[in-house]
């Protein structure tokens, strides 16, 4: 019998997220100069910042290369931001080595096929409710929220609440 994802939440110390389709809704606006405009949810940003401030390893592994995305995430205090990652296993292995991680300590939220290999390795694989069917099939938790609409906040809030770190102090500090 498979255990509930809720039983895995107390062990999580590292949160890894994809960008497009997870932190965004997966849509882009193409500007005349070719720039791609993405939209991120402020509530997801608050949860990411809170997790950073509470001492979690918060990491981004994305195939996208938008410098604006990198700037936004760096301003939230996220230090491990891998953009242009087409073999996400490579970056995952770097993080495992850097933080001496065990799979049961890692949560990964992805939404599409490029996330699949890493999601098979982590202790808690998650996805937004509009993720690709193959990703939903291997996810231990499917958020009730869509990508870019609060799914990141949903899972971070659950981890922090279970570990007693959500409502203790709302003291996210922005630079």
PDB file of C-alpha atoms in Angstrom:
ATOM      1  CA  UNK A   1       0.000   0.000   0.000  1.00  0.00           C
ATOM      2  CA  UNK A   2       1.363   3.393  -0.999  1.00  0.00           C
ATOM      3  CA  UNK A   3       1.690   5.986   1.748  1.00  0.00           C
ATOM      4  CA  UNK A   4      -0.026   9.361   1.585  1.00  0.00           C
ATOM      5  CA  UNK A   5       2.019  12.307   0.368  1.00  0.00           C
ATOM      6  CA  UNK A   6       1.202  13.967   3.698  1.00  0.00           C
ATOM      7  CA  UNK A   7       3.408  11.423   5.435  1.00  0.00           C
ATOM      8  CA  UNK A   8       6.332  12.619   3.295  1.00  0.00           C
ATOM      9  CA  UNK A   9       5.978  16.337   4.115  1.00  0.00           C
ATOM     10  CA  UNK A  10       7.842  16.261   7.473  1.00  0.00           C
ATOM     11  CA  UNK A  11      11.059  15.081   5.759  1.00  0.00           C
ATOM     12  CA  UNK A  12      11.240  17.812   3.104  1.00  0.00           C
ATOM     13  CA  UNK A  13      14.181  20.233   3.322  1.00  0.00           C
ATOM     14  CA  UNK A  14      14.613  21.007  -0.372  1.00  0.00           C
ATOM     15  CA  UNK A  15      12.004  22.376  -2.764  1.00  0.00           C
ATOM     16  CA  UNK A  16      12.722  22.280  -6.502  1.00  0.00           C
ATOM     17  CA  UNK A  17      10.449  23.908  -9.057  1.00  0.00           C
ATOM     18  CA  UNK A  18      10.190  24.159 -12.807  1.00  0.00           C
ATOM     19  CA  UNK A  19       9.202  27.596 -14.138  1.00  0.00           C
ATOM     20  CA  UNK A  20       6.979  27.453 -17.225  1.00  0.00           C
ATOM     21  CA  UNK A  21       3.736  25.676 -16.384  1.00  0.00           C
ATOM     22  CA  UNK A  22       4.474  25.660 -12.633  1.00  0.00           C
ATOM     23  CA  UNK A  23       5.499  29.173 -11.574  1.00  0.00           C
ATOM     24  CA  UNK A  24       3.756  30.485 -14.695  1.00  0.00           C
ATOM     25  CA  UNK A  25       0.610  29.343 -16.470  1.00  0.00           C
ATOM     26  CA  UNK A  26       2.743  28.173 -19.387  1.00  0.00           C
ATOM     27  CA  UNK A  27       1.542  30.954 -21.683  1.00  0.00           C
ATOM     28  CA  UNK A  28       3.892  33.531 -23.169  1.00  0.00           C
ATOM     29  CA  UNK A  29       3.208  36.823 -24.841  1.00  0.00           C
ATOM     30  CA  UNK A  30       5.538  37.329 -27.770  1.00  0.00           C
ATOM     31  CA  UNK A  31       6.623  40.930 -28.089  1.00  0.00           C
ATOM     32  CA  UNK A  32       7.533  42.494 -31.469  1.00  0.00           C
ATOM     33  CA  UNK A  33      11.244  42.338 -30.553  1.00  0.00           C
ATOM     34  CA  UNK A  34      10.948  38.603 -29.794  1.00  0.00           C
ATOM     35  CA  UNK A  35      10.983  38.918 -26.001  1.00  0.00           C
ATOM     36  CA  UNK A  36       8.688  36.485 -24.220  1.00  0.00           C
ATOM     37  CA  UNK A  37       6.573  37.862 -21.384  1.00  0.00           C
ATOM     38  CA  UNK A  38       5.552  35.511 -18.568  1.00  0.00           C
ATOM     39  CA  UNK A  39       3.245  36.071 -15.605  1.00  0.00           C
ATOM     40  CA  UNK A  40       4.049  34.816 -12.100  1.00  0.00           C
ATOM     41  CA  UNK A  41       1.735  34.632  -9.122  1.00  0.00           C
ATOM     42  CA  UNK A  42       2.604  36.979  -6.231  1.00  0.00           C
ATOM     43  CA  UNK A  43       1.294  34.443  -3.684  1.00  0.00           C
ATOM     44  CA  UNK A  44       3.697  31.842  -5.065  1.00  0.00           C
ATOM     45  CA  UNK A  45       6.456  34.441  -4.679  1.00  0.00           C
ATOM     46  CA  UNK A  46       5.536  35.086  -1.058  1.00  0.00           C
ATOM     47  CA  UNK A  47       5.616  31.361  -0.285  1.00  0.00           C
ATOM     48  CA  UNK A  48       8.985  30.939  -2.034  1.00  0.00           C
ATOM     49  CA  UNK A  49      10.436  33.871  -0.061  1.00  0.00           C
ATOM     50  CA  UNK A  50       9.047  32.503   3.195  1.00  0.00           C
ATOM     51  CA  UNK A  51      10.581  29.071   2.512  1.00  0.00           C
ATOM     52  CA  UNK A  52      13.960  30.685   1.779  1.00  0.00           C
ATOM     53  CA  UNK A  53      13.758  32.740   4.968  1.00  0.00           C
ATOM     54  CA  UNK A  54      12.865  29.632   6.988  1.00  0.00           C
ATOM     55  CA  UNK A  55      16.037  27.899   5.807  1.00  0.00           C
ATOM     56  CA  UNK A  56      14.793  25.575   3.096  1.00  0.00           C
ATOM     57  CA  UNK A  57      16.875  24.918  -0.001  1.00  0.00           C
ATOM     58  CA  UNK A  58      14.700  26.432  -2.721  1.00  0.00           C
ATOM     59  CA  UNK A  59      15.902  25.644  -6.218  1.00  0.00           C
ATOM     60  CA  UNK A  60      14.773  26.275  -9.775  1.00  0.00           C
ATOM     61  CA  UNK A  61      15.521  23.993 -12.714  1.00  0.00           C
ATOM     62  CA  UNK A  62      14.063  25.294 -15.970  1.00  0.00           C
ATOM     63  CA  UNK A  63      14.618  24.816 -19.665  1.00  0.00           C
ATOM     64  CA  UNK A  64      13.796  28.495 -20.192  1.00  0.00           C
ATOM     65  CA  UNK A  65      16.496  31.139 -20.360  1.00  0.00           C
ATOM     66  CA  UNK A  66      14.707  34.405 -19.579  1.00  0.00           C
ATOM     67  CA  UNK A  67      16.922  36.718 -17.520  1.00  0.00           C
ATOM     68  CA  UNK A  68      13.849  38.512 -16.139  1.00  0.00           C
ATOM     69  CA  UNK A  69      12.734  35.226 -14.587  1.00  0.00           C
ATOM     70  CA  UNK A  70      16.183  34.784 -13.042  1.00  0.00           C
ATOM     71  CA  UNK A  71      16.120  38.323 -11.634  1.00  0.00           C
ATOM     72  CA  UNK A  72      12.644  37.851 -10.122  1.00  0.00           C
ATOM     73  CA  UNK A  73      13.617  34.582  -8.436  1.00  0.00           C
ATOM     74  CA  UNK A  74      16.988  35.888  -7.242  1.00  0.00           C
ATOM     75  CA  UNK A  75      15.182  38.868  -5.676  1.00  0.00           C
ATOM     76  CA  UNK A  76      13.189  36.340  -3.621  1.00  0.00           C
ATOM     77  CA  UNK A  77      16.485  35.028  -2.233  1.00  0.00           C
ATOM     78  CA  UNK A  78      16.705  31.890  -4.345  1.00  0.00           C
ATOM     79  CA  UNK A  79      20.361  31.117  -4.990  1.00  0.00           C
ATOM     80  CA  UNK A  80      20.170  27.868  -6.942  1.00  0.00           C
ATOM     81  CA  UNK A  81      18.640  28.912 -10.263  1.00  0.00           C
ATOM     82  CA  UNK A  82      19.415  26.737 -13.260  1.00  0.00           C
ATOM     83  CA  UNK A  83      18.107  28.126 -16.540  1.00  0.00           C
ATOM     84  CA  UNK A  84      18.607  26.550 -19.949  1.00  0.00           C
ATOM     85  CA  UNK A  85      18.530  23.139 -18.286  1.00  0.00           C
ATOM     86  CA  UNK A  86      17.595  20.586 -20.903  1.00  0.00           C
ATOM     87  CA  UNK A  87      18.981  17.606 -18.963  1.00  0.00           C
ATOM     88  CA  UNK A  88      17.486  18.362 -15.556  1.00  0.00           C
ATOM     89  CA  UNK A  89      19.093  15.272 -14.021  1.00  0.00           C
ATOM     90  CA  UNK A  90      22.488  17.005 -14.244  1.00  0.00           C
ATOM     91  CA  UNK A  91      21.348  19.972 -12.138  1.00  0.00           C
ATOM     92  CA  UNK A  92      19.480  17.692  -9.743  1.00  0.00           C
ATOM     93  CA  UNK A  93      22.658  15.666  -9.137  1.00  0.00           C
ATOM     94  CA  UNK A  94      24.603  18.902  -8.509  1.00  0.00           C
ATOM     95  CA  UNK A  95      22.054  19.889  -5.855  1.00  0.00           C
ATOM     96  CA  UNK A  96      22.153  16.431  -4.246  1.00  0.00           C
ATOM     97  CA  UNK A  97      25.921  16.675  -3.961  1.00  0.00           C
ATOM     98  CA  UNK A  98      25.962  20.344  -2.860  1.00  0.00           C
ATOM     99  CA  UNK A  99      23.447  19.828  -0.039  1.00  0.00           C
ATOM    100  CA  UNK A 100      24.174  16.136   0.686  1.00  0.00           C
ATOM    101  CA  UNK A 101      20.533  15.280   0.000  1.00  0.00           C
ATOM    102  CA  UNK A 102      18.610  12.059   0.249  1.00  0.00           C
ATOM    103  CA  UNK A 103      15.612  11.568  -2.071  1.00  0.00           C
ATOM    104  CA  UNK A 104      13.155  11.639   0.851  1.00  0.00           C
ATOM    105  CA  UNK A 105      14.265  15.217   1.626  1.00  0.00           C
ATOM    106  CA  UNK A 106      13.450  16.523  -1.861  1.00  0.00           C
ATOM    107  CA  UNK A 107      10.173  17.791  -3.306  1.00  0.00           C
ATOM    108  CA  UNK A 108      10.021  18.516  -7.038  1.00  0.00           C
ATOM    109  CA  UNK A 109       7.106  20.194  -8.783  1.00  0.00           C
ATOM    110  CA  UNK A 110       6.997  19.903 -12.553  1.00  0.00           C
ATOM    111  CA  UNK A 111       4.348  19.909 -15.233  1.00  0.00           C
ATOM    112  CA  UNK A 112       5.642  18.285 -18.409  1.00  0.00           C
ATOM    113  CA  UNK A 113       7.846  15.590 -19.933  1.00  0.00           C
ATOM    114  CA  UNK A 114      11.222  17.332 -19.329  1.00  0.00           C
ATOM    115  CA  UNK A 115      10.487  17.092 -15.576  1.00  0.00           C
ATOM    116  CA  UNK A 116       9.731  13.364 -15.673  1.00  0.00           C
ATOM    117  CA  UNK A 117      13.268  11.973 -15.110  1.00  0.00           C
ATOM    118  CA  UNK A 118      13.901  14.062 -11.980  1.00  0.00           C
ATOM    119  CA  UNK A 119      10.414  13.455 -10.617  1.00  0.00           C
ATOM    120  CA  UNK A 120      11.102   9.707 -10.685  1.00  0.00           C
ATOM    121  CA  UNK A 121      14.124  10.239  -8.375  1.00  0.00           C
ATOM    122  CA  UNK A 122      12.776  12.509  -5.641  1.00  0.00           C
ATOM    123  CA  UNK A 123      10.903  11.614  -2.480  1.00  0.00           C
ATOM    124  CA  UNK A 124       7.883  13.804  -3.215  1.00  0.00           C
ATOM    125  CA  UNK A 125       6.915  14.466  -6.827  1.00  0.00           C
ATOM    126  CA  UNK A 126       4.173  17.074  -7.288  1.00  0.00           C
ATOM    127  CA  UNK A 127       2.443  18.849 -10.125  1.00  0.00           C
ATOM    128  CA  UNK A 128      -0.198  21.475 -10.886  1.00  0.00           C
ATOM    129  CA  UNK A 129      -3.629  20.114 -11.770  1.00  0.00           C
ATOM    130  CA  UNK A 130      -3.156  21.046 -15.420  1.00  0.00           C
ATOM    131  CA  UNK A 131       0.101  19.083 -15.812  1.00  0.00           C
ATOM    132  CA  UNK A 132       0.610  16.589 -18.623  1.00  0.00           C
ATOM    133  CA  UNK A 133      -1.096  13.229 -17.997  1.00  0.00           C
ATOM    134  CA  UNK A 134       2.266  11.427 -17.783  1.00  0.00           C
ATOM    135  CA  UNK A 135       3.358  13.791 -15.022  1.00  0.00           C
ATOM    136  CA  UNK A 136       0.096  13.460 -13.131  1.00  0.00           C
ATOM    137  CA  UNK A 137       0.475   9.691 -13.273  1.00  0.00           C
ATOM    138  CA  UNK A 138       3.837   9.723 -11.425  1.00  0.00           C
ATOM    139  CA  UNK A 139       2.994  12.575  -9.017  1.00  0.00           C
ATOM    140  CA  UNK A 140       2.402  11.742  -5.374  1.00  0.00           C
ATOM    141  CA  UNK A 141       0.512  15.026  -5.035  1.00  0.00           C
ATOM    142  CA  UNK A 142      -1.502  16.903  -7.659  1.00  0.00           C
ATOM    143  CA  UNK A 143      -2.322  20.430  -6.520  1.00  0.00           C
ATOM    144  CA  UNK A 144      -5.885  21.621  -6.796  1.00  0.00           C
ATOM    145  CA  UNK A 145      -4.377  24.767  -8.384  1.00  0.00           C
ATOM    146  CA  UNK A 146      -3.167  25.220 -11.947  1.00  0.00           C
ATOM    147  CA  UNK A 147       0.330  26.272 -12.951  1.00  0.00           C
ATOM    148  CA  UNK A 148       0.889  29.978 -12.327  1.00  0.00           C
ATOM    149  CA  UNK A 149      -2.270  30.152 -10.215  1.00  0.00           C
ATOM    150  CA  UNK A 150      -0.946  29.260  -6.781  1.00  0.00           C
ATOM    151  CA  UNK A 151       0.141  25.612  -7.013  1.00  0.00           C
ATOM    152  CA  UNK A 152       3.595  26.513  -5.658  1.00  0.00           C
ATOM    153  CA  UNK A 153       2.076  28.329  -2.670  1.00  0.00           C
ATOM    154  CA  UNK A 154      -0.225  25.338  -2.124  1.00  0.00           C
ATOM    155  CA  UNK A 155       2.576  22.806  -1.673  1.00  0.00           C
ATOM    156  CA  UNK A 156       5.002  25.124   0.153  1.00  0.00           C
ATOM    157  CA  UNK A 157       2.299  26.088   2.630  1.00  0.00           C
ATOM    158  CA  UNK A 158       1.548  22.414   3.290  1.00  0.00           C
ATOM    159  CA  UNK A 159       5.229  21.595   3.924  1.00  0.00           C
ATOM    160  CA  UNK A 160       5.736  24.556   6.228  1.00  0.00           C
ATOM    161  CA  UNK A 161       2.497  23.978   8.141  1.00  0.00           C
ATOM    162  CA  UNK A 162       3.314  20.317   8.806  1.00  0.00           C
ATOM    163  CA  UNK A 163       6.762  21.357  10.022  1.00  0.00           C
ATOM    164  CA  UNK A 164       5.366  24.166  12.204  1.00  0.00           C
ATOM    165  CA  UNK A 165       7.050  26.926  10.194  1.00  0.00           C
ATOM    166  CA  UNK A 166       4.151  28.586   8.377  1.00  0.00           C
ATOM    167  CA  UNK A 167       2.172  30.482  10.967  1.00  0.00           C
ATOM    168  CA  UNK A 168       4.984  30.938  13.480  1.00  0.00           C
ATOM    169  CA  UNK A 169       6.020  34.331  12.104  1.00  0.00           C
ATOM    170  CA  UNK A 170       5.072  36.006   8.894  1.00  0.00           C
ATOM    171  CA  UNK A 171       8.367  37.758   8.533  1.00  0.00           C
ATOM    172  CA  UNK A 172       9.457  37.389   4.919  1.00  0.00           C
ATOM    173  CA  UNK A 173      12.109  40.005   4.305  1.00  0.00           C
ATOM    174  CA  UNK A 174      12.519  41.577   0.877  1.00  0.00           C
ATOM    175  CA  UNK A 175      15.707  43.291  -0.225  1.00  0.00           C
TER     176      UNK A 175
END
